[in-house]
Short mmCIF file of C-alpha atoms and ligand atoms in Angstrom, two decimals:
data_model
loop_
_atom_site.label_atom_id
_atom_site.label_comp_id
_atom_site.label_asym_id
_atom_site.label_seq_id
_atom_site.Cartn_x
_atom_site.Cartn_y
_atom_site.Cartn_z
CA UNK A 1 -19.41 49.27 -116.79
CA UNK A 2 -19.74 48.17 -113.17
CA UNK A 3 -19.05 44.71 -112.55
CA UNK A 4 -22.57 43.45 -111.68
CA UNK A 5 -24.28 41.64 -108.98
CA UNK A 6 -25.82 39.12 -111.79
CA UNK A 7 -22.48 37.32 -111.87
CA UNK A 8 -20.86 38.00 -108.51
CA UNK A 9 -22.15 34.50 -106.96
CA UNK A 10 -20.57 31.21 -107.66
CA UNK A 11 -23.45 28.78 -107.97
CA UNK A 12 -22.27 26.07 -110.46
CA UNK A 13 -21.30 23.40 -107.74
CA UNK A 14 -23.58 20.82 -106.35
CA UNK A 15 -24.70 21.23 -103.21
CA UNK A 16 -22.59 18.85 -101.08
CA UNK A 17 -25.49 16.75 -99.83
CA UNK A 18 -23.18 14.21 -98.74
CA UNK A 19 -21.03 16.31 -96.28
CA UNK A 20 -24.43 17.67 -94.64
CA UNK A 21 -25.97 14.32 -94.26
CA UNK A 22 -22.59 12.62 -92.93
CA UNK A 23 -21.83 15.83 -90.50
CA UNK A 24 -25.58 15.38 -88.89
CA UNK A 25 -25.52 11.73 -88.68
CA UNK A 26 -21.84 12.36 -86.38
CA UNK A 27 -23.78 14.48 -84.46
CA UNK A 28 -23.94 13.88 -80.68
CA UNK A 29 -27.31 13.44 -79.58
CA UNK A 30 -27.99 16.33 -77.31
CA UNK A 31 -26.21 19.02 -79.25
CA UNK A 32 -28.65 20.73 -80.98
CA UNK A 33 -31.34 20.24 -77.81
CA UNK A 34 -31.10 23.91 -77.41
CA UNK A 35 -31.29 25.32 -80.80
CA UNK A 36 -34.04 27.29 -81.47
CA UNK A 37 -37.01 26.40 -84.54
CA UNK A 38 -37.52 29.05 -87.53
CA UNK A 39 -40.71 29.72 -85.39
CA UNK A 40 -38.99 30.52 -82.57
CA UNK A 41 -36.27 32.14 -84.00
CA UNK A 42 -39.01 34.67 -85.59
CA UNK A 43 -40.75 35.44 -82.16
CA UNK A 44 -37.64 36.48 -80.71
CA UNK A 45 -36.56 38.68 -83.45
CA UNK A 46 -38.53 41.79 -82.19
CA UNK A 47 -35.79 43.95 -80.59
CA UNK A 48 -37.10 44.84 -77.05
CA UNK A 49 -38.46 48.44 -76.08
CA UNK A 50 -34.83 49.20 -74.63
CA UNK A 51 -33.02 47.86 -77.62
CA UNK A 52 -34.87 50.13 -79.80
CA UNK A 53 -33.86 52.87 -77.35
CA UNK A 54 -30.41 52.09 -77.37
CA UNK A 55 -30.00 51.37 -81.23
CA UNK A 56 -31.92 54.76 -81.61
CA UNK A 57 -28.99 56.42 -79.71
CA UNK A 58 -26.55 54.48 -81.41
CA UNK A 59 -27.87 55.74 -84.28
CA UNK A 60 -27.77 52.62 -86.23
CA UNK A 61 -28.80 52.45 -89.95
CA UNK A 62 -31.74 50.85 -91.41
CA UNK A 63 -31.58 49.71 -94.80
CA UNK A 64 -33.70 51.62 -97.79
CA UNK A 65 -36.07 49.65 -100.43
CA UNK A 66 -35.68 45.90 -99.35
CA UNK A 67 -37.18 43.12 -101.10
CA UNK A 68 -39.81 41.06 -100.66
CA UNK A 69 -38.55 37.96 -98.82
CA UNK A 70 -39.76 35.46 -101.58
CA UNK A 71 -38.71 37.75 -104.11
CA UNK A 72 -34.90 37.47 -103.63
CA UNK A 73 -34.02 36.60 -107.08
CA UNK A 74 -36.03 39.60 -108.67
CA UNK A 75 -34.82 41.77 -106.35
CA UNK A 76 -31.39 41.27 -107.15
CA UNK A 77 -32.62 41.97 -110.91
CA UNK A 78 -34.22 45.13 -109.94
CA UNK A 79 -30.84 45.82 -108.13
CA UNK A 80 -28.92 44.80 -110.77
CA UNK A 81 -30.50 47.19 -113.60
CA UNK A 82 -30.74 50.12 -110.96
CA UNK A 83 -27.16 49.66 -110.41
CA UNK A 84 -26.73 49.62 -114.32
CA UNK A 85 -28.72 53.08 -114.29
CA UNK A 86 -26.09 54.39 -111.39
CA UNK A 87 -23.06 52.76 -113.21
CA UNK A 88 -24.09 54.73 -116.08
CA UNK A 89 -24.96 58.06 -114.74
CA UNK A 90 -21.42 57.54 -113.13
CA UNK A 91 -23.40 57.47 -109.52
CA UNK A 92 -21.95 55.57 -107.51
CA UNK A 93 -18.41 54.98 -108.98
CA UNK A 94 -18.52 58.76 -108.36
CA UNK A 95 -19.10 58.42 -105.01
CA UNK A 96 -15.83 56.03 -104.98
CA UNK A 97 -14.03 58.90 -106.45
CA UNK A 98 -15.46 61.48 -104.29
CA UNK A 99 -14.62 59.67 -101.46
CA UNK A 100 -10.93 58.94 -102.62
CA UNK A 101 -10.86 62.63 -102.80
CA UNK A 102 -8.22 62.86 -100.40
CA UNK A 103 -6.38 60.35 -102.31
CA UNK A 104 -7.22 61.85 -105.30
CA UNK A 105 -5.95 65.20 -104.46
CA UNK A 106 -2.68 64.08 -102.84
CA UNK A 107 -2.14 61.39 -105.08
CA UNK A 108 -3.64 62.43 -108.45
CA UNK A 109 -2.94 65.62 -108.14
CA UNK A 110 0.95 64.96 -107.70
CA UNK A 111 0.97 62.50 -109.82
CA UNK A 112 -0.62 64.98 -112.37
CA UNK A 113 2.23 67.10 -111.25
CA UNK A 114 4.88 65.00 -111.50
CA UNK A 115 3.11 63.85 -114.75
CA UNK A 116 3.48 66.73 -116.39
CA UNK A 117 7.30 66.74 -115.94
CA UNK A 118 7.93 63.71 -117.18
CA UNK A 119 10.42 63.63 -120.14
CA UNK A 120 12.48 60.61 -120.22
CA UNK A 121 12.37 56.86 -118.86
CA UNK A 122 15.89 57.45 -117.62
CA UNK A 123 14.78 60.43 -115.19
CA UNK A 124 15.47 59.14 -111.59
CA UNK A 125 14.35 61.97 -109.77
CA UNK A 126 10.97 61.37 -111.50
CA UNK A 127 10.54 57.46 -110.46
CA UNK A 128 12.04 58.45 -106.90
CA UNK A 129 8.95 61.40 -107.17
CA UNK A 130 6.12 58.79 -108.25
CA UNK A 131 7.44 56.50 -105.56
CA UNK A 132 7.29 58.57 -102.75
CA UNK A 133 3.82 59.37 -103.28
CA UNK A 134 2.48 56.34 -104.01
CA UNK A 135 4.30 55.61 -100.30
CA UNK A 136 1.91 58.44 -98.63
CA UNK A 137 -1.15 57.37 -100.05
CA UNK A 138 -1.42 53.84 -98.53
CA UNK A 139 0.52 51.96 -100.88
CA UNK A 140 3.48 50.87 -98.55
CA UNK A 141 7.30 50.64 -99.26
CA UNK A 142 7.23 47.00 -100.06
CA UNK A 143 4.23 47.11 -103.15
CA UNK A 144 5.00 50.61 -104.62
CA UNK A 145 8.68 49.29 -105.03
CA UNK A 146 6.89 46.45 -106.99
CA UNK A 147 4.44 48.56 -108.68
CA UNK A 148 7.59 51.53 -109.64
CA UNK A 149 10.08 48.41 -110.53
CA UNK A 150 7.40 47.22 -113.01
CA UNK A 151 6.14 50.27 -114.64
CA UNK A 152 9.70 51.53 -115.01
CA UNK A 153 11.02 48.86 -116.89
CA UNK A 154 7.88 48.52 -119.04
CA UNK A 155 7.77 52.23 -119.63
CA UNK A 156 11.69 51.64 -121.03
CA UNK A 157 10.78 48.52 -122.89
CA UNK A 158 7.91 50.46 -125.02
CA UNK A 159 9.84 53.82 -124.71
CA UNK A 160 6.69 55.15 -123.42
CA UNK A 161 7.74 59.10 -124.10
CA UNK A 162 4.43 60.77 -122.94
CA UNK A 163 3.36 61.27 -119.47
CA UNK A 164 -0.47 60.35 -120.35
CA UNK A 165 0.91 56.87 -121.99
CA UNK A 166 2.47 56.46 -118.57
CA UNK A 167 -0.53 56.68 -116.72
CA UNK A 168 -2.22 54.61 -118.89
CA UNK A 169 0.22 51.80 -117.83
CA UNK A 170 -0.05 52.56 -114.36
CA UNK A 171 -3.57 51.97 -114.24
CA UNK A 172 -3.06 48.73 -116.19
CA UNK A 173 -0.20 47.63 -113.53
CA UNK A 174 -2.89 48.27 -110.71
CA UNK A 175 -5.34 46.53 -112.51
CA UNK A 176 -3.17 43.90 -112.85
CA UNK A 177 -2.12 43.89 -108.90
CA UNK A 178 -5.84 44.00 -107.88
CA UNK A 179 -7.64 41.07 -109.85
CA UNK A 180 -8.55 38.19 -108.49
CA UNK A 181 -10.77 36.06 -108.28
CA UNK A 182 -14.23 38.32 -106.60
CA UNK A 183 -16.87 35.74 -107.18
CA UNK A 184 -18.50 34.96 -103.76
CA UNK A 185 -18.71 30.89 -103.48
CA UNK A 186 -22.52 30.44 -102.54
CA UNK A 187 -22.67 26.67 -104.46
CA UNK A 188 -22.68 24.71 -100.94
CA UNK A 189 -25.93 23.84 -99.19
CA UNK A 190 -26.12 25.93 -96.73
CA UNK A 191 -23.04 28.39 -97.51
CA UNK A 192 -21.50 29.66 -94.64
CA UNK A 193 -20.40 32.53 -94.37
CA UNK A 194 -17.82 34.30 -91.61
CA UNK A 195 -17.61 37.91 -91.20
CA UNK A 196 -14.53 38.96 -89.19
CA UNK A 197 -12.68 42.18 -88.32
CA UNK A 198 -11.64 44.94 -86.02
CA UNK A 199 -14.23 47.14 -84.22
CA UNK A 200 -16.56 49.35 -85.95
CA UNK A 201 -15.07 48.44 -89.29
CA UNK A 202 -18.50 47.16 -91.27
CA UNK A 203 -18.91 43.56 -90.21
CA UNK A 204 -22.34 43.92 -89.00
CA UNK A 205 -24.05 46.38 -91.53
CA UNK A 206 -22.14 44.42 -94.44
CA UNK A 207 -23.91 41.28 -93.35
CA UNK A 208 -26.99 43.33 -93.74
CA UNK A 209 -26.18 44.80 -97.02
CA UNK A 210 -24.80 41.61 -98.44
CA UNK A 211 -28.71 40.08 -97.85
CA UNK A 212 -30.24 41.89 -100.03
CA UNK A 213 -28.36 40.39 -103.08
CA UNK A 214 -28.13 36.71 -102.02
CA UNK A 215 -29.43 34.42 -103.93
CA UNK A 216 -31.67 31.75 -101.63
CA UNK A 217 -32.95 31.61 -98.18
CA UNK A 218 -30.30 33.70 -95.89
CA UNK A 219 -29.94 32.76 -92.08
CA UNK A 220 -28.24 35.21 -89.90
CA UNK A 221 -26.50 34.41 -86.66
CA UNK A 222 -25.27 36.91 -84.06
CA UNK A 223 -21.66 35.71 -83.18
CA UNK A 224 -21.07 39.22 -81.42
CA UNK A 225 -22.44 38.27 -78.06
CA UNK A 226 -19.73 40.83 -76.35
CA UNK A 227 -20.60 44.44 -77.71
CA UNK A 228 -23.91 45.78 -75.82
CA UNK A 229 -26.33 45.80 -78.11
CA UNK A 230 -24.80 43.50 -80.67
CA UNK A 231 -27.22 41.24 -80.62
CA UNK A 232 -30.50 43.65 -80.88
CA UNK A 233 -28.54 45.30 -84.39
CA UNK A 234 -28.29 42.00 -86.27
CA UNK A 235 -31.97 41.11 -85.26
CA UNK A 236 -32.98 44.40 -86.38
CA UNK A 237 -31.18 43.69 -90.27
CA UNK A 238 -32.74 40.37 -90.67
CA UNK A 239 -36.08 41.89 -89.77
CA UNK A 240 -35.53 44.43 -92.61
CA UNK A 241 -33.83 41.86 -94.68
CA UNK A 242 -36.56 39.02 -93.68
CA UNK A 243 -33.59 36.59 -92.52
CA UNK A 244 -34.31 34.91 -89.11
CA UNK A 245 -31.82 35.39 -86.79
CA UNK A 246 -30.23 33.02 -84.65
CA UNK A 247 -28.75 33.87 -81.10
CA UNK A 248 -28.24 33.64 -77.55
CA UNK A 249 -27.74 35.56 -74.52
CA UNK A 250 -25.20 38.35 -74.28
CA UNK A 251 -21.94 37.02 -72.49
CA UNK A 252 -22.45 33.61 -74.61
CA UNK A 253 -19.62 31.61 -75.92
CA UNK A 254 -19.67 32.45 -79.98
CA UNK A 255 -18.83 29.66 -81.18
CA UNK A 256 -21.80 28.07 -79.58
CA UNK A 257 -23.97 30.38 -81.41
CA UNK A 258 -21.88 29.05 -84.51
CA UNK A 259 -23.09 26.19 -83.55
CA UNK A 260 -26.72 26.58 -82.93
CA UNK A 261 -26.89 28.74 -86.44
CA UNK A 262 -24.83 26.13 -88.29
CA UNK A 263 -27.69 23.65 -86.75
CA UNK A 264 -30.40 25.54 -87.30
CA UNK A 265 -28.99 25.96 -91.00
CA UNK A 266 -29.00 22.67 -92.15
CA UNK A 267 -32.13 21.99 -90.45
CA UNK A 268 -34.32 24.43 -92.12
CA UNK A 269 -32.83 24.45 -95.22
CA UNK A 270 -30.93 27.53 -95.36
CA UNK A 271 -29.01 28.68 -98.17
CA UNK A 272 -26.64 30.65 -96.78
CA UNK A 273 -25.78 31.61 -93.50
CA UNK A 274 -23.90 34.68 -92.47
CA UNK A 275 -22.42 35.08 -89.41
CA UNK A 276 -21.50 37.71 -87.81
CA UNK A 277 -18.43 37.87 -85.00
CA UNK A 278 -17.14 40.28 -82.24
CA UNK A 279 -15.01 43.14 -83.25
CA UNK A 280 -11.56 42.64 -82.14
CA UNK A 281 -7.91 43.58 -82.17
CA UNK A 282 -5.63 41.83 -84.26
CA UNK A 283 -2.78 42.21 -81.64
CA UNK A 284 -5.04 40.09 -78.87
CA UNK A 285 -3.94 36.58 -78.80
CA UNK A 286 -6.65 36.00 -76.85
CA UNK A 287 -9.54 36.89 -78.89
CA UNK A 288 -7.65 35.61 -82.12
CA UNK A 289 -7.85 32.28 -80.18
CA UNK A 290 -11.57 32.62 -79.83
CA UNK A 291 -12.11 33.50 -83.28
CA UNK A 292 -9.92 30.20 -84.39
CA UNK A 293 -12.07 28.12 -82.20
CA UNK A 294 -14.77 29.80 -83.72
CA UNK A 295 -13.82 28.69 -86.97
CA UNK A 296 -12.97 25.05 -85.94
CA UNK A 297 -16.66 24.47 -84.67
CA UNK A 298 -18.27 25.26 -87.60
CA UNK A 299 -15.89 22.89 -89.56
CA UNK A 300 -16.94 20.43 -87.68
CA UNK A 301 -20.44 20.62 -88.29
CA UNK A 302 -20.08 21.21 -91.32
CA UNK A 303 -16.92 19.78 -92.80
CA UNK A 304 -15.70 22.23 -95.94
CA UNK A 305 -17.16 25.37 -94.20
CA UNK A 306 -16.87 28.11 -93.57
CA UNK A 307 -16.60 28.65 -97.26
CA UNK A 308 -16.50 32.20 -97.48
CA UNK A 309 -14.20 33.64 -94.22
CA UNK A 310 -14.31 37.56 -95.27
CA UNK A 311 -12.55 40.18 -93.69
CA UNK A 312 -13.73 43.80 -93.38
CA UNK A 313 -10.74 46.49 -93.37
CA UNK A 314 -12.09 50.18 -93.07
CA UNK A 315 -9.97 51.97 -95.67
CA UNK A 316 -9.39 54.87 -93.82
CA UNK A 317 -7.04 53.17 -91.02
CA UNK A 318 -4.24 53.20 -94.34
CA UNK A 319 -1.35 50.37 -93.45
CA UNK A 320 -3.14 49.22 -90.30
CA UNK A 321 -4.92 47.52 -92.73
CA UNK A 322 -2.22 45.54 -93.64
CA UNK A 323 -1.47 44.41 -90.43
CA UNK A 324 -4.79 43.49 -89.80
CA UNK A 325 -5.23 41.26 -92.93
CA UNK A 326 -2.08 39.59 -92.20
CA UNK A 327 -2.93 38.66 -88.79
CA UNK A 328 -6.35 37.39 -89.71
CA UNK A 329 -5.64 36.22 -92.78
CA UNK A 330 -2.62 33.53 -90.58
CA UNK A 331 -5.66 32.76 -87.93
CA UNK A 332 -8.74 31.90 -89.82
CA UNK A 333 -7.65 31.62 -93.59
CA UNK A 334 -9.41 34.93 -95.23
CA UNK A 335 -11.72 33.84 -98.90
CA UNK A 336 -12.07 37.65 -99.64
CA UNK A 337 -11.55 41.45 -97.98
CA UNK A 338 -13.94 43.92 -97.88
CA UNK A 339 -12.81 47.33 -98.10
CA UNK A 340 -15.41 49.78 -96.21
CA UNK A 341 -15.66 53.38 -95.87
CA UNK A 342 -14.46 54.22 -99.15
CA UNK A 343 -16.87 57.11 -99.04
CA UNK A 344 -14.99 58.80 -96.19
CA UNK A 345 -11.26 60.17 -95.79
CA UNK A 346 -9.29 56.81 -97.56
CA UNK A 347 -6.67 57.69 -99.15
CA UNK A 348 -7.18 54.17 -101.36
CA UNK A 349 -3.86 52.70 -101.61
CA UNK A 350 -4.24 50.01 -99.21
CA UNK A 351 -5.91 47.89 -101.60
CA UNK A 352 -2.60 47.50 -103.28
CA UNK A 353 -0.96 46.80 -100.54
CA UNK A 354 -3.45 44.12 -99.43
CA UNK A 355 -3.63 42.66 -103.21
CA UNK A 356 0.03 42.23 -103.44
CA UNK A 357 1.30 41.42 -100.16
CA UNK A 358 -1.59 39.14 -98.73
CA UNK A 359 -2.78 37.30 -101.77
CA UNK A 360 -6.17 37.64 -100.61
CA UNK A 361 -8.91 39.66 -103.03
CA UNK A 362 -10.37 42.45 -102.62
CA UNK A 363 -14.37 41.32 -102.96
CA UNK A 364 -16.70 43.95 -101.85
CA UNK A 365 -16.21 47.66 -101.90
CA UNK A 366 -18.60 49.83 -99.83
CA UNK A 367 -19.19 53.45 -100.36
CA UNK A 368 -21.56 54.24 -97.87
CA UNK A 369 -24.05 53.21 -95.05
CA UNK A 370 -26.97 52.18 -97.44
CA UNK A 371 -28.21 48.65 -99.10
CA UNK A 372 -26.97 49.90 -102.86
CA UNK A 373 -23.33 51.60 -100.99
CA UNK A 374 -22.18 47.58 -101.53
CA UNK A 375 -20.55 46.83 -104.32
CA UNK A 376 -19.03 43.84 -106.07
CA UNK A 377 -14.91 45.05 -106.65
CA UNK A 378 -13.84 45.78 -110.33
CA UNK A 379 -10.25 46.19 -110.41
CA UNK A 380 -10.70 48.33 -113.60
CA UNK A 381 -12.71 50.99 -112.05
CA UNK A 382 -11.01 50.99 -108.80
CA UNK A 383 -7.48 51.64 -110.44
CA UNK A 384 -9.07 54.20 -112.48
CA UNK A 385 -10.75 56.11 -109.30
CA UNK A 386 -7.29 55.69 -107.76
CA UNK A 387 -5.17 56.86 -110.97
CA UNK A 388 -7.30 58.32 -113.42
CA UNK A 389 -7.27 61.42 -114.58
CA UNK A 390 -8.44 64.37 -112.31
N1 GTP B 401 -19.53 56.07 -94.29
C1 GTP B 401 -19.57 54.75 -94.17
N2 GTP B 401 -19.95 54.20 -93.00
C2 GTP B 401 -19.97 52.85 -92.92
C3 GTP B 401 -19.60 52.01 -94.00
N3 GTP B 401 -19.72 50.73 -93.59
C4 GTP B 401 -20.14 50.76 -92.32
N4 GTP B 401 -20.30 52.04 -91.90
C5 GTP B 401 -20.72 52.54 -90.57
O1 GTP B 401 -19.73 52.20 -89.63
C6 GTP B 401 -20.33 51.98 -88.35
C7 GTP B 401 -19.89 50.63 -87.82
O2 GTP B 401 -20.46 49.62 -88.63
P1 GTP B 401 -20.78 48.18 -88.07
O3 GTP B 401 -21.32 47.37 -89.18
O4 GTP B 401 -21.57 48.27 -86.82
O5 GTP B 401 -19.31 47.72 -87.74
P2 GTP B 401 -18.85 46.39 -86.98
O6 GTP B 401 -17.57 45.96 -87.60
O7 GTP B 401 -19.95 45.41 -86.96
O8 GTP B 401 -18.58 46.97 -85.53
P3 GTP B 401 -18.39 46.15 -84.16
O9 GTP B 401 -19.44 45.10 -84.14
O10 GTP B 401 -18.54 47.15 -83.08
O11 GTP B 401 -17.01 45.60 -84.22
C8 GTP B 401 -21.84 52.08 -88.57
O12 GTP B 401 -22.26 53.36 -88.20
C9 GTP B 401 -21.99 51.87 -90.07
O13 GTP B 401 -23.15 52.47 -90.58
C10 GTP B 401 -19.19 52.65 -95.23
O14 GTP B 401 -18.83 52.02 -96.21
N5 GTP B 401 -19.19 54.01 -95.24
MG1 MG B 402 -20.83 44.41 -85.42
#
């Protein structure tokens, strides 16, 4: 069973009235003089006549079946039980195996191989085998040395003599590796949320996904001020996803719209704001820099946040991915990863490598471009797709 939306939000803390209300009387005066109303913030949400031109040729998503804006919490229901359906008809935990097809072939497939020639514990040629493909599907030298080290001595402590038992234990090892806590903290008042990342890996249509199954009023905020168009894509989400958006010009400092959103937040009574942020290298110092300063404004609105700072990672860039958690993960503290494009060539591995090395967790998985192609991680399934039998 899929691990469900009903219990993927941590709610049980009280909102931290006290933080707000101190971090708004510090306020300097003329700070939020330029921060739009709700009102406002809903006339200017229409993307212009060119926007829709240009995110026509960009070819940008739109969302299927959104709720009702003042039906959040039944919509999650109604996405909760259709996800049951889909969990049950093996839809889209299929598509999470289809799509680590690649994966599947090199690495189940070998493994199923190497599997089958599996005699003893004592065989080094077969632990060398099982290591180096573990190694070409994502996995890295450093965690499959872990992951190899472990299973080997467990398989000799329970003289594990069948190559099926084996597997069985290397999907419990993974398992093992990839929990952690996935619960997305949503208990402050307003939540904010930080969406970070390189280019083109999710950030923007995650944001948009991740609506749909918030619980509360959701505030967007369009941090991305640098990529054309940027700006028009998020406004078109919260228009599906009835979230007002808040934003600037193009060329605008993002941590001013931090601000402004952060602001506007509080001030309306937002539940949880999401913002969203440029895509970016994690080799430039430079825009690392930005992104810190980023972060540091909205602390100081808002002491304690940003309480979710979530990292997409398209799983089809393999050990980049690493890289890029690290570095992120040393600039603006990382809550939770997001592994994207799952559905396409990823070979899967990575999320070992990310588990073990980073001590971040994995949160969200995405499968696709659509609303329901988010999903909450379950280590379980996800070592399973990975190892399972073909
Ligand atoms: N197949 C597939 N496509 C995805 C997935 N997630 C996002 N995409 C697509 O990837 C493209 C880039 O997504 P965005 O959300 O714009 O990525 P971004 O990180 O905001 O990009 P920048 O703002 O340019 O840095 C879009 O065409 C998305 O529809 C996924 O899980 N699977
Ligand atoms: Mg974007």
């Amino acid at each position: 069973m899929a691990r469900s939306w009903r219990n993927f939000f941590r709610k049980t803390e009280e909102p931290e009235q006290e933080n707000v209300q101190a971090a708004v009387e510090a306020e300097a005066p003329d700070s939020t003089a330029d921060v739009p109303t709700a009102e406002e913030v809903q006339a200017r949400r229409s993307p212009t006549p060119q926007a829709t031109k240009v995110l026509e040729e960009e070819n940008v998503q739109e969302p299927e079946a959104l709720p009702e804006s003042d039906a959040v919490e039944e919509a999650s229901d109604e996405v909760a039980s259709a996800e049951e359906q889909e969990s049950r008809s093996g839809g889209w935990f299929g598509r999470l195996r289809t799509g680590l097809k690649r994966s599947r072939e090199s690495v189940v497939g070998q493994l199923n191989a190497a599997i089958a020639e599996f005699r003893d514990t004592d065989d080094e040629e077969f632990w060398e085998r099982v290591e180096e493909i573990l190694i070409s599907s994502d996995v890295g030298v450093k965690t499959t040395g872990k992951l190899v080290g472990e299973l080997e001595q467990e398989a000799l402590e329970r003289n594990i003599t069948s190559g099926e038992q084996l597997r069985g234990l290397m999907v419990e090892h993974a398992e093992r590796m990839l929990e952690g806590p996935v619960e997305l903290d949503v208990s402050h008042k307003p939540t904010v949320i930080l969406m970070v990342g390189v280019n083109g890996t999710g950030k923007t249509t995650t944001i948009g996904k991740l609506v749909n199954f918030l619980p509360g009023k959701a505030m967007l905020a369009a941090g991305d001020t640098f990529r054309a168009a940027a700006i028009e894509q998020l406004q078109r989400w919260g228009e599906r996803v009835n979230a007002p958006v808040i934003a600037r010009e193009r060329g605008a400092d993002s941590a001013a719209v931090a601000h402004d959103a952060v602001e506007a937040a509080k001030r309306e009574g937002a539940d949880v704001l999401l913002i969203d942020t440029a895509g970016r290298l994690h080799t430039k110092v430079n825009l690392m820099a930005e992104l810190e300063k980023v972060r540091r404004v909205i602390e100081r609105q808002l002491p304690g946040a940003p309480h979710e700072v979530l990292l997409t990672v398209d799983a089809t860039t393999g050990q980049n991915g690493l890289r890029q958690a690290k570095m992120f993960n040393e600039v603006v503290s990382l809550t939770g990863i997001i592994l994207t494009k799952l559905d396409g060539t990823a070979k899967g591995g990575i999320a070992l490598a990310i588990a073990n090395e980073i001590g971040v967790p994995i949160k969200l998985i995405s499968v696709g471009e659509q609303v329901g192609d988010l999903h909450p991680f379950d280590a379980r399934e996800f070592a399973e797709a990975l190892f399972g039998e073909l």
